[in-house]
XYZ file of C-alpha atoms in Angstrom:
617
model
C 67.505 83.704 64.984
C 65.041 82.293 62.407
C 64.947 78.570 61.770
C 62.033 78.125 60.672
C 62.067 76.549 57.458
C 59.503 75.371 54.085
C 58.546 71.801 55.165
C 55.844 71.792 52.009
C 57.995 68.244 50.749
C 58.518 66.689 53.949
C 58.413 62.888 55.047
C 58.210 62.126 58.746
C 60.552 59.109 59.461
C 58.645 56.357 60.836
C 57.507 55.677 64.484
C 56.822 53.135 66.984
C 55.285 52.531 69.997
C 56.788 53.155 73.154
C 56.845 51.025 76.470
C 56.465 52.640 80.171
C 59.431 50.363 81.166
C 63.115 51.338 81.223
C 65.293 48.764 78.642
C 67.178 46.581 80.599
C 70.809 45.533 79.755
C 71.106 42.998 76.934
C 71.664 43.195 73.161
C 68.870 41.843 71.197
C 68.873 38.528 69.585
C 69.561 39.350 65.584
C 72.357 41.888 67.445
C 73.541 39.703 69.184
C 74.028 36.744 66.673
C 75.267 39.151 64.501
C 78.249 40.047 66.796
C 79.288 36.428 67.603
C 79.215 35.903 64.134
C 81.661 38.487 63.745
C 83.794 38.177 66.525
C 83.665 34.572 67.482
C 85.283 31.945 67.926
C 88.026 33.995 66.454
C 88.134 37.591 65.813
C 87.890 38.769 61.755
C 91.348 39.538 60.635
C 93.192 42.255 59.280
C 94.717 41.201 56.292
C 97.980 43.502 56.716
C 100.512 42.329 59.619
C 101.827 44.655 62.065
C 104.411 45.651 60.384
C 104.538 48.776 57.892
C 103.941 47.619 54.422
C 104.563 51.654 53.026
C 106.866 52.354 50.198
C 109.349 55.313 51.515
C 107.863 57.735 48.815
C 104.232 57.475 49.656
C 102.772 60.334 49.973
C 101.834 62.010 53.968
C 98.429 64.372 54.110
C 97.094 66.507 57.118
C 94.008 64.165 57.674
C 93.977 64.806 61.158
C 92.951 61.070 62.603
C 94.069 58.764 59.364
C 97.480 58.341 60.819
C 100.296 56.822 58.772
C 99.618 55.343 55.469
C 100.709 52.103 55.197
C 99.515 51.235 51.212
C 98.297 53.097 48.679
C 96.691 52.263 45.403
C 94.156 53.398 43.142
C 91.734 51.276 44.590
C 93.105 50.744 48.337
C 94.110 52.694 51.037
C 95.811 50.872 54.576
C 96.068 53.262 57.242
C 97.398 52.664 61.190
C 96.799 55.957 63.640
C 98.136 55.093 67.003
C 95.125 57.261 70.058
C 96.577 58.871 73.062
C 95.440 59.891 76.093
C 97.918 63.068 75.648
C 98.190 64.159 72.033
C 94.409 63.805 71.437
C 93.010 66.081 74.195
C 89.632 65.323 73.351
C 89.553 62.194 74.928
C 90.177 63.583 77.940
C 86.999 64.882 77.368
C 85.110 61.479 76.912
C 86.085 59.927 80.048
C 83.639 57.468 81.819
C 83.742 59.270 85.227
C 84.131 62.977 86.961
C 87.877 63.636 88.186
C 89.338 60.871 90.465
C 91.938 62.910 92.564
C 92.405 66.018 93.397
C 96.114 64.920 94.461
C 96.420 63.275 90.978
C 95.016 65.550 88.401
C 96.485 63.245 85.446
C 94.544 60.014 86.246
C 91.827 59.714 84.117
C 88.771 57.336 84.152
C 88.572 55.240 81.573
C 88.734 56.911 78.229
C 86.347 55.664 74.981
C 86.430 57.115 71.612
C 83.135 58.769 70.564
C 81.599 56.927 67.650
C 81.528 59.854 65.538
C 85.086 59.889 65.907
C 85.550 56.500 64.465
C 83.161 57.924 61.697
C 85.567 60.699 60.926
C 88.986 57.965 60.401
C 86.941 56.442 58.170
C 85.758 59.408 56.006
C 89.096 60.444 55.745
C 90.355 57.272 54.717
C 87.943 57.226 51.693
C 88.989 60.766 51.102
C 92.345 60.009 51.019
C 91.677 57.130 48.839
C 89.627 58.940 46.265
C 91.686 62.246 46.580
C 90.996 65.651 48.467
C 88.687 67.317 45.042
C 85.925 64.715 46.237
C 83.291 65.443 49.594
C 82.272 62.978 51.806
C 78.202 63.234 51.167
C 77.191 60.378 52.925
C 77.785 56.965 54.805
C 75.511 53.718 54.798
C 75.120 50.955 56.798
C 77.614 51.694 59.343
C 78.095 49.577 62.244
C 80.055 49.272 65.452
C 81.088 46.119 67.436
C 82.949 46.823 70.336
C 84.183 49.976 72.395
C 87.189 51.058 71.640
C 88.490 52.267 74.980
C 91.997 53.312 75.868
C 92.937 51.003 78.748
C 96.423 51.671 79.285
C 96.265 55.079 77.921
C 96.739 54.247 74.608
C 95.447 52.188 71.220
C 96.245 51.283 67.853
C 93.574 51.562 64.961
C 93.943 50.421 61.364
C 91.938 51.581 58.418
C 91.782 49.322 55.395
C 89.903 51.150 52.688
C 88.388 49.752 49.437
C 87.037 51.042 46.041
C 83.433 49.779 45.267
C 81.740 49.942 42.303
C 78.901 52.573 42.653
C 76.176 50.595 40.959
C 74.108 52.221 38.348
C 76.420 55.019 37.055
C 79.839 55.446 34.937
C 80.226 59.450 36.378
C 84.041 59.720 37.551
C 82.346 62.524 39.435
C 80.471 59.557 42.211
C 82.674 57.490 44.531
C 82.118 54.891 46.728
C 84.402 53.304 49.773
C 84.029 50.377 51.841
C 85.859 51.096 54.995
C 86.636 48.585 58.001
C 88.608 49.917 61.143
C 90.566 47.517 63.083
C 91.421 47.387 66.752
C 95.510 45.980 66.830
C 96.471 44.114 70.045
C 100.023 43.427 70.565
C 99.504 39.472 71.755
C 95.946 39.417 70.140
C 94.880 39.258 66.570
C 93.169 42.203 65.155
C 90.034 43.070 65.691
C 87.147 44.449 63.226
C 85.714 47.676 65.674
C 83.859 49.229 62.685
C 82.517 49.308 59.563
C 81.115 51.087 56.500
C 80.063 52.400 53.023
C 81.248 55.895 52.404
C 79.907 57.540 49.182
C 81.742 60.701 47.898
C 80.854 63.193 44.788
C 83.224 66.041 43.258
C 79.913 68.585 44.778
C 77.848 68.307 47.743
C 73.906 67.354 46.379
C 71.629 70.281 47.451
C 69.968 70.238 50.570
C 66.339 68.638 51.255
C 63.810 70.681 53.186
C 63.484 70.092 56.805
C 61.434 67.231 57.605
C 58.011 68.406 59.921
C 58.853 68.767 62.903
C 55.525 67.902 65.659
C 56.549 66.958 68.518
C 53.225 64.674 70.188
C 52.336 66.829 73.831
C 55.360 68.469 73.541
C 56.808 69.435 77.137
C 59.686 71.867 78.747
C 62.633 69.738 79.295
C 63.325 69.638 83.543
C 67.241 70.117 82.887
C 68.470 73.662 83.223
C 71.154 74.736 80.852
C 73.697 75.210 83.715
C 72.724 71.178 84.822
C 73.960 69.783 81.446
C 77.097 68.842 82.126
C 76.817 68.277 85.342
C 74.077 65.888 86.023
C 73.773 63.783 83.077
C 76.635 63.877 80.680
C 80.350 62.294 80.847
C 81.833 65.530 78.402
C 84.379 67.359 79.272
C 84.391 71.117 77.938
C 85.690 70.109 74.213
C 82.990 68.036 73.593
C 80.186 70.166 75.621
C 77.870 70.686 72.008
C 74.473 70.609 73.217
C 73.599 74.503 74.615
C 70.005 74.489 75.174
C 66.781 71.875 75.727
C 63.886 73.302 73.596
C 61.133 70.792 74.059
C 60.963 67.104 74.257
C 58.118 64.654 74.373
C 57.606 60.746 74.170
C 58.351 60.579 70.217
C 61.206 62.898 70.070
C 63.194 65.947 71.205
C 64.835 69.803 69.654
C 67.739 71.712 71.099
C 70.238 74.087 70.273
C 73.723 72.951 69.513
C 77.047 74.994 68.854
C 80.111 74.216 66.652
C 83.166 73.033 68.714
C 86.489 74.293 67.898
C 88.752 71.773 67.208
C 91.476 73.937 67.753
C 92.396 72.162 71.102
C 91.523 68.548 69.940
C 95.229 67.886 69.177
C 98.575 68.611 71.105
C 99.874 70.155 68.674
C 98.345 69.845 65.368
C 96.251 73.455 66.228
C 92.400 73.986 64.748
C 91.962 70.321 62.582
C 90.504 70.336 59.149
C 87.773 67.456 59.164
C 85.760 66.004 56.396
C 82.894 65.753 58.532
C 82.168 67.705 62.378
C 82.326 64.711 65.029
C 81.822 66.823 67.414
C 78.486 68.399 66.398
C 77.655 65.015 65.489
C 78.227 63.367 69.370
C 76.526 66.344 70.580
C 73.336 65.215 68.709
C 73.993 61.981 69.467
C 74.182 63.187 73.116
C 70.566 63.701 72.796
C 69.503 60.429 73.492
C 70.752 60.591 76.821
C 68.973 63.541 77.351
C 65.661 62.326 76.118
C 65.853 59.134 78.369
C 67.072 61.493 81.488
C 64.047 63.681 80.821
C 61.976 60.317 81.014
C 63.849 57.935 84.248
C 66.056 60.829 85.411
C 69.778 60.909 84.699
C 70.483 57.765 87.193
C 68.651 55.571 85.906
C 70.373 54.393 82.054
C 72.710 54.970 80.077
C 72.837 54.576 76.326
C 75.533 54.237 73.495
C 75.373 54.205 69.647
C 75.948 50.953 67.829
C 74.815 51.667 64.128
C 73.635 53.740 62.001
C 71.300 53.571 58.433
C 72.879 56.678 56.782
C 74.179 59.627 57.421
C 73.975 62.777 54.789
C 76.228 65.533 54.851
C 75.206 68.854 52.630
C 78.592 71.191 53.336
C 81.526 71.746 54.856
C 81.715 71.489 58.727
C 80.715 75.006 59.478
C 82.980 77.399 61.331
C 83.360 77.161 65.511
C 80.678 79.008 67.308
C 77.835 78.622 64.763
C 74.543 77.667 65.823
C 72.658 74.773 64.921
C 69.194 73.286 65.762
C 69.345 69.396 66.097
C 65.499 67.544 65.619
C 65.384 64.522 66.578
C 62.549 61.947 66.441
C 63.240 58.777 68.710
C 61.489 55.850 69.776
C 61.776 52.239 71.368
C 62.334 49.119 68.885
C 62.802 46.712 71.599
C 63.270 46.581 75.634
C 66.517 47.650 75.235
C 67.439 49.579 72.074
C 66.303 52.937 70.808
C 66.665 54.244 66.994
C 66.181 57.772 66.080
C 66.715 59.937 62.684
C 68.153 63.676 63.122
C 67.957 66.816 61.197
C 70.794 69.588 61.823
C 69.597 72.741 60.823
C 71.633 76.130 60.032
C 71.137 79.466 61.036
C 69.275 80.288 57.484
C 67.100 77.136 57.953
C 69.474 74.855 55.940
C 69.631 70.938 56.445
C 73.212 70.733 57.407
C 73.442 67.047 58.360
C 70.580 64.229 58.533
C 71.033 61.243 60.372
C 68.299 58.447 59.704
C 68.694 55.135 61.773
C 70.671 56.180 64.549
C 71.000 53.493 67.280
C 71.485 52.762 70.614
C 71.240 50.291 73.054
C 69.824 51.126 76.497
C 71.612 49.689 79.801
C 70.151 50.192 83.408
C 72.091 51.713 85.924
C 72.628 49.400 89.314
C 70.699 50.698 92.130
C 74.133 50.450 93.958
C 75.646 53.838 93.908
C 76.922 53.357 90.757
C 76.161 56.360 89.245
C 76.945 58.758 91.691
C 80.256 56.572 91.725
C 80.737 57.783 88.253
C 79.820 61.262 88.311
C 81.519 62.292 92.050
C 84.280 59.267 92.665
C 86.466 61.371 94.856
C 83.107 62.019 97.332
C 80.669 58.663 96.734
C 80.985 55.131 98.183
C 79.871 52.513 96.142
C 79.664 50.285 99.575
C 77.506 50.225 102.642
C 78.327 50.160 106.244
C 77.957 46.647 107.467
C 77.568 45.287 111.119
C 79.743 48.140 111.971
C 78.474 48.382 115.837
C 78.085 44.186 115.873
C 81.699 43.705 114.927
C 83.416 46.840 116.734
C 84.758 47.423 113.176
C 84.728 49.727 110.193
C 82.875 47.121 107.993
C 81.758 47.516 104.696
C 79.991 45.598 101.948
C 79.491 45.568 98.167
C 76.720 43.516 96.797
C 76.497 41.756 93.978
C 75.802 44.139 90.349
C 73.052 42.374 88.444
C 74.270 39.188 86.724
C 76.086 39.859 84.247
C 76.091 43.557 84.144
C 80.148 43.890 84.373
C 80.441 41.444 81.817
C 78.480 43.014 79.318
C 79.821 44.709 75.941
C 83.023 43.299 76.441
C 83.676 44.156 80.130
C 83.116 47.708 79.431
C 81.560 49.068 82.912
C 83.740 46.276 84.529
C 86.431 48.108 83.093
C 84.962 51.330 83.731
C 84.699 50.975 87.586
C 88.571 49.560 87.873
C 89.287 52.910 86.419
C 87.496 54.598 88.757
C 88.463 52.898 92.109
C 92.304 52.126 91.254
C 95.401 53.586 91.155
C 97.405 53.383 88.559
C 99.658 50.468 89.769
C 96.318 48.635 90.909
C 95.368 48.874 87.387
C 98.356 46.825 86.075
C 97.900 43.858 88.601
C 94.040 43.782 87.993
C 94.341 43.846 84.216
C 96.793 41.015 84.421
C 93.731 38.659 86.171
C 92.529 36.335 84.217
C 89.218 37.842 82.157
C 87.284 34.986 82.335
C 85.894 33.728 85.757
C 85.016 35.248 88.472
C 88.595 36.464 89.965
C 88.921 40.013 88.252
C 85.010 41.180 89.795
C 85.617 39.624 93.448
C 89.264 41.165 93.268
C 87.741 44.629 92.400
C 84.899 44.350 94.652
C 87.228 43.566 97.467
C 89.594 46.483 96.806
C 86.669 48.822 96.559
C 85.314 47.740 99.860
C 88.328 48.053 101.291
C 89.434 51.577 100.395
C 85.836 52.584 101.600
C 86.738 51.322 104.993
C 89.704 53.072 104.696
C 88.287 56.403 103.445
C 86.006 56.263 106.351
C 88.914 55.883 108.662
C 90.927 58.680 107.097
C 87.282 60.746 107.357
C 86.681 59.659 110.990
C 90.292 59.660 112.604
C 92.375 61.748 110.404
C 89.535 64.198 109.274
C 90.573 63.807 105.556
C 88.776 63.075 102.377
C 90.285 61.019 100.409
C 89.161 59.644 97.062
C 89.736 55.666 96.436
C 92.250 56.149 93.840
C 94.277 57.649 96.494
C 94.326 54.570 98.122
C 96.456 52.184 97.139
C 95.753 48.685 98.500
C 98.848 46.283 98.467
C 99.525 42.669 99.803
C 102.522 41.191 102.030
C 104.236 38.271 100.242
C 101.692 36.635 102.571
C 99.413 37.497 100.823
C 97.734 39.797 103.646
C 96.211 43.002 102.618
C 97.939 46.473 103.849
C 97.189 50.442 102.633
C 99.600 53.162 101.383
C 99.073 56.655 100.449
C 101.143 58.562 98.255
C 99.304 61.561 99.573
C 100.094 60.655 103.442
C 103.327 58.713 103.015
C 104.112 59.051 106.926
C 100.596 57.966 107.859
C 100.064 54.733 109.926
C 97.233 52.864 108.532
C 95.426 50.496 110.529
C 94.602 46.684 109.828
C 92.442 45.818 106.782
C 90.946 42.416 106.108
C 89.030 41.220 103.064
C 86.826 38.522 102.495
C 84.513 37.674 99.334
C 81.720 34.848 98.726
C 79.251 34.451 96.276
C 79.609 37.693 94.303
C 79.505 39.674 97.615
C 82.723 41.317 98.815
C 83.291 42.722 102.573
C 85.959 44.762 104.215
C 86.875 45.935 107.409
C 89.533 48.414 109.537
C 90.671 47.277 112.926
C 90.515 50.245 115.951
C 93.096 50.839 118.689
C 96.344 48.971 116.507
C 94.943 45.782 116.650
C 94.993 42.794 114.066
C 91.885 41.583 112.269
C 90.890 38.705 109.714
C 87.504 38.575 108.971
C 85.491 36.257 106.586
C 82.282 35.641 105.254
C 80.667 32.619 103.470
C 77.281 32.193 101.799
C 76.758 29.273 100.817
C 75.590 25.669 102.814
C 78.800 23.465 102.076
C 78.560 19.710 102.492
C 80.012 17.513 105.336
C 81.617 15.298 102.753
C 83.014 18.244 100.523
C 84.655 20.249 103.246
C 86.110 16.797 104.920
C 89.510 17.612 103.949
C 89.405 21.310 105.720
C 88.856 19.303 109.108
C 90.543 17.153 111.751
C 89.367 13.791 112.912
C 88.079 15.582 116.215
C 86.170 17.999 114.359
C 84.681 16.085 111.690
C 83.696 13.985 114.919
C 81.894 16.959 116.097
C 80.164 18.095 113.078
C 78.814 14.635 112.438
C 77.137 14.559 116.253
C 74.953 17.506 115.098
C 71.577 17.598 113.702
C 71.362 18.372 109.953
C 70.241 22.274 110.940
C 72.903 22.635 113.363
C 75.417 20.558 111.166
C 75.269 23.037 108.139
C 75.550 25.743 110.431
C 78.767 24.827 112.360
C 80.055 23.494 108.629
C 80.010 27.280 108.083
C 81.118 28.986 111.351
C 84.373 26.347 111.649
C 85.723 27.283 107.848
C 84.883 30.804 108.420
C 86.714 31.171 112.287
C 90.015 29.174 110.568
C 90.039 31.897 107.737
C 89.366 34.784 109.793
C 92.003 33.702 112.728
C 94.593 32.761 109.685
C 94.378 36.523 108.242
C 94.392 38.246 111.647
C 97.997 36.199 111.818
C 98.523 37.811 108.455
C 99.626 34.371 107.110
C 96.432 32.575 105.286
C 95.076 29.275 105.847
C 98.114 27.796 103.837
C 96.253 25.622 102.131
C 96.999 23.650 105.325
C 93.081 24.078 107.544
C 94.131 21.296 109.224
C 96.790 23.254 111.383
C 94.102 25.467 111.955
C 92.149 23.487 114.489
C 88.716 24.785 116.498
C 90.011 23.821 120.303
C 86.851 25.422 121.885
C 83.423 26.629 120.914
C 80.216 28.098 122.652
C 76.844 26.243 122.317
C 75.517 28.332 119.425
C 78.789 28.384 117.617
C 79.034 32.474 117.923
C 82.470 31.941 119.839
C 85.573 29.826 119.091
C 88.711 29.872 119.782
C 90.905 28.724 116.936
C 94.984 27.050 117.850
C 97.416 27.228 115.299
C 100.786 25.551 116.862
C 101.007 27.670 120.008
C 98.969 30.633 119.443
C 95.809 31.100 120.052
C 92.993 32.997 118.169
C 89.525 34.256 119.758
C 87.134 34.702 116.766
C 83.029 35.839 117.187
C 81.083 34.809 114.609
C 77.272 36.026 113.367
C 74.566 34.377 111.791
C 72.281 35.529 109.355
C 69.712 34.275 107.115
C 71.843 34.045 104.334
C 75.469 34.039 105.180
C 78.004 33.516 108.397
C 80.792 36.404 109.251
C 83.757 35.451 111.347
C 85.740 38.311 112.850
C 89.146 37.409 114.655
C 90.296 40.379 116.383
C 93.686 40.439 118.421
């Protein structure tokens, strides 16, 4: 195939240097102000309720993703499409992780909706608006806020379309829309997701040549055709675009894209008419991933679009299975953002599609696991083992994910790993946590470390692989931790115990049927603060010490009282009184804890940074 194409008219779009570091996860500061802006205090409003505001005789159309109309005038158009996890397919395609289960082939990681997809609502609401005669020939200015992610499997989006004047012309034959989307909660007010300016003419304006193409010490891209998919992109087969890796250097990248069908994007709507292709347009977008893999490797960033300066469009999506050449030129604007312009090219050396201003913003990946996590859950452990041989335990730890990394963008790869580590049911109880403070991460954290220890059990003593969806990890009214399997419902599982401090979260399996608590604390509590956690006798003790020695036994008596209350599967009660230290070695490594007439042997170890207590019995 030829694409070569006359270039005599062409502008290159402007460039920028670029840095030798990888962009580190933060929006910048104009970004950022912008968003609070936006979406704080309070979120921007819809200005139509909830309920249907449609007259019975308005008119339906087959726009594929503008959903019900709710008004209709000549100058406004109110839309509401309600995203599924089951009648739109594709987003089971643009899940944030591989498959979880292979005994639960329906739960999904957590689904997103691909900006492009957003782009095409909102064409078709100005289309609608304006009437089917007119083409969608470009967009402007178009900006996203937030992820629009389908938590519990499902969400609602609203379109509110409005007529603009298009300045400097009186031709019925130009339109212009101003499009917002909004994102409808059912205890939350509405919130603006996107937003636009989509132009529209009776004709499509012809083409512009190709802009030059010169790639500076261009190089073969490392990623092999069949490695795609596999190594670096989240698609699924519906949204697999990108064919081929032509070249790429430091200022930009080519490769060969195909036309998706759309035939399968729907349930049951069959092949979807679309005013624009937003699934040629991911796959170019997808390009950005590529261009940083080809750079850091495909485990070291991710990044998502957020805006974009324009976007012109010179035909009709072109039928499934054509070929197009995507050229991209890309570069660094700060740390932590990238902004690239696009030409899509035909088979005949036509500009199908140019893209100018395309941006995203760059997030490091945790040198945790975390991406093998995402790509192989079933198979990876985000945890490490963890004073296994000390403790005579299956212990396992999960540090702490850079500071605010599971905060970011809304919670988004907070959100992301829950989906990946929980069941369904899990899922409910962790989304009902309160999202601010620290309870939802150390929850998740300690769930995750705690099907690990599991999984290694099941590995070790049952030799079976199971994936930590699979586990389900429940509590006694007690509050003490226990596992279930659907997939082993007669199994026996052993003891678990779970302790978190300081953003660290640790979990451990008890051997040979017996009972464990375990705990672990990080920080050096004061005498005076922790008073009211011990008797007279002890406080006695503690304040005989040296100030060394002091903090240290501070530490080892709170942690031996929680560890000996969960091995007796009952908690501390908020009672650490009744939990009194009756003996201890000279070093503090060995206690023995009384609670009314039982009595609890817990060893405890001391590190440079924290104290574990392990009661086993």
């Amino acid at each position: 195939m030829d694409f070569s194409a006359d270039v005599s008219e062409v502008v290159t779009p402007k460039r920028f240097p670029f840095p030798t570091t990888l962009p580190v996860a933060c929006l910048p500061d104009e970004t950022a102000q912008m968003l609070r802006d936006r979406l704080a205090p309070s979120p921007i409003r819809s200005t139509m309720g909830h309920t249907a505001l449609a007259a019975a005789d308005l008119p339906t159309t087959d726009w594929p993703f503008l959903g019900d109309i709710l008004e209709q005038t000549s100058a406004r158009l109110v839309s509401d499409r309600t995203f599924t996890l089951t009648d739109d397919c594709f987003l089971q395609d643009h899940v944030f992780g591989g498959a979880l289960s292979q005994f639960q082939p329906d739960l999904k990681a957590l689904p997103v909706i691909p900006l492009t997809f957003s782009l095409e609502m909102m064409a078709e609401a100005a289309s609608c608006l304006v009437g089917a005669s007119y083409r969608v020939v470009s967009l402007h200015n178009l900006r996203a806020y937030r992820w629009i992610s389908l938590d519990t499997g499902s969400v609602r989006l609203r379109a509110e379309a409005q007529m603009q004047a298009v300045e400097n012309s009186v031709e019925s034959s130009k339109q212009s829309v101003y499009v917002k989307l909004f994102q409808l909660g059912a205890d939350a007010a509405d919130v603006l997701v996107f937003e636009g300016e989509i132009k529209l003419q009776l004709a499509y304006p012809t083409a512009p040549a190709p802009w030059a193409f010169a790639l500076s010490d261009p190089a073969q891209p490392s990623l092999e055709d069949a490695d795609l998919y596999r190594t670096c992109m989240f698609h699924g087969p519906r949204l697999q675009g990108v064919k081929h890796l032509r070249q790429w250097s430091l200022n930009g990248i080519e490769a060969d894209l195909e036309v998706l069908s759309t035939e399968h994007f729907h349930r049951s709507r069959g092949r979807l008419r679309c005013c624009l292709d937003p699934g040629l347009l991911d796959a170019a977008g997808q390009l950005l991933g590529y261009w940083i893999s080809e750079q850091w490797g495909p485990a070291d960033s991710y990044c998502f679009p957020f805006q974009i300066a324009a976007l012109y469009q010179y035909t009709d999506p072109l039928p499934a299975g054509s070929s197009v050449v995507c050229r991209s030129y890309i570069q660094f604007t700060s740390k932590h953002q990238l902004e690239a312009s696009f030409d899509l090219i035909d088979e005949s050396g036509r500009v199908i599609t140019r893209i100018e201003g395309w941006s995203d913003i760059c997030y490091q990946v945790p040198r945790n696991n975390f991406y093998a996590c995402r790509i192989r859950p079933q198979s990876e452990y985000l945890s490490v083992p963890w004073m296994q041989v000390e403790t005579g335990t299956l212990c396992r730890l999960v540090a702490p994910f850079p500071e605010h990394f599971l905060e970011t963008s809304w919670g988004i790869w907070q959100r992301m790993l829950a989906h990946l580590m929980l069941s369904q049911p899990e899922r409910e109880v962790w989304y009902a946590l309160p999202e601010r403070g620290d309870r939802r991460t150390d929850w998740l954290l300690g769930r995750i470390a705690a099907k690990d220890a599991l999984r290694q059990w099941a590995d070790q003593v049952l030799q079976v692989a199971l994936a930590p969806v699979d586990i389900e990890i429940r509590t006694t009214p007690a509050g003490k931790p226990y596992a279930s399997c659907a997939a082993l419902p007669q199994q026996a599982w052993p003891d678990l115990s779970i302790s978190h401090s300081e953003g660290y979260a640790i979990a451990s399996v008890a051997l040979a049927g017996q009972q464990l608590g375990i705990d672990i604390e990080r920080r050096s509590p004061v005498l005076e603060t922790m008073q009211p956690a011990f008797t007279k006798a002890e406080i006695q003790l503690l304040q005989n010490l040296s100030a060394e020695m002091q903090a240290l036994a501070i530490q080892g008596l709170w942690c031996a009282k929680e560890a000996a209350a969960k091995a007796a599967g009952i908690g501390l009660q908020n009672a650490p009184q009744s939990w009194e230290i009756t003996q201890y070695s000279p070093g503090f490594d060995q206690m023995i804890v009384t609670y009314g007439e039982a009595s609890f042997a817990v060893s405890l170890w001391y590190t440079g940074e924290e104290v574990v207590a392990v009661c086993l019995r």
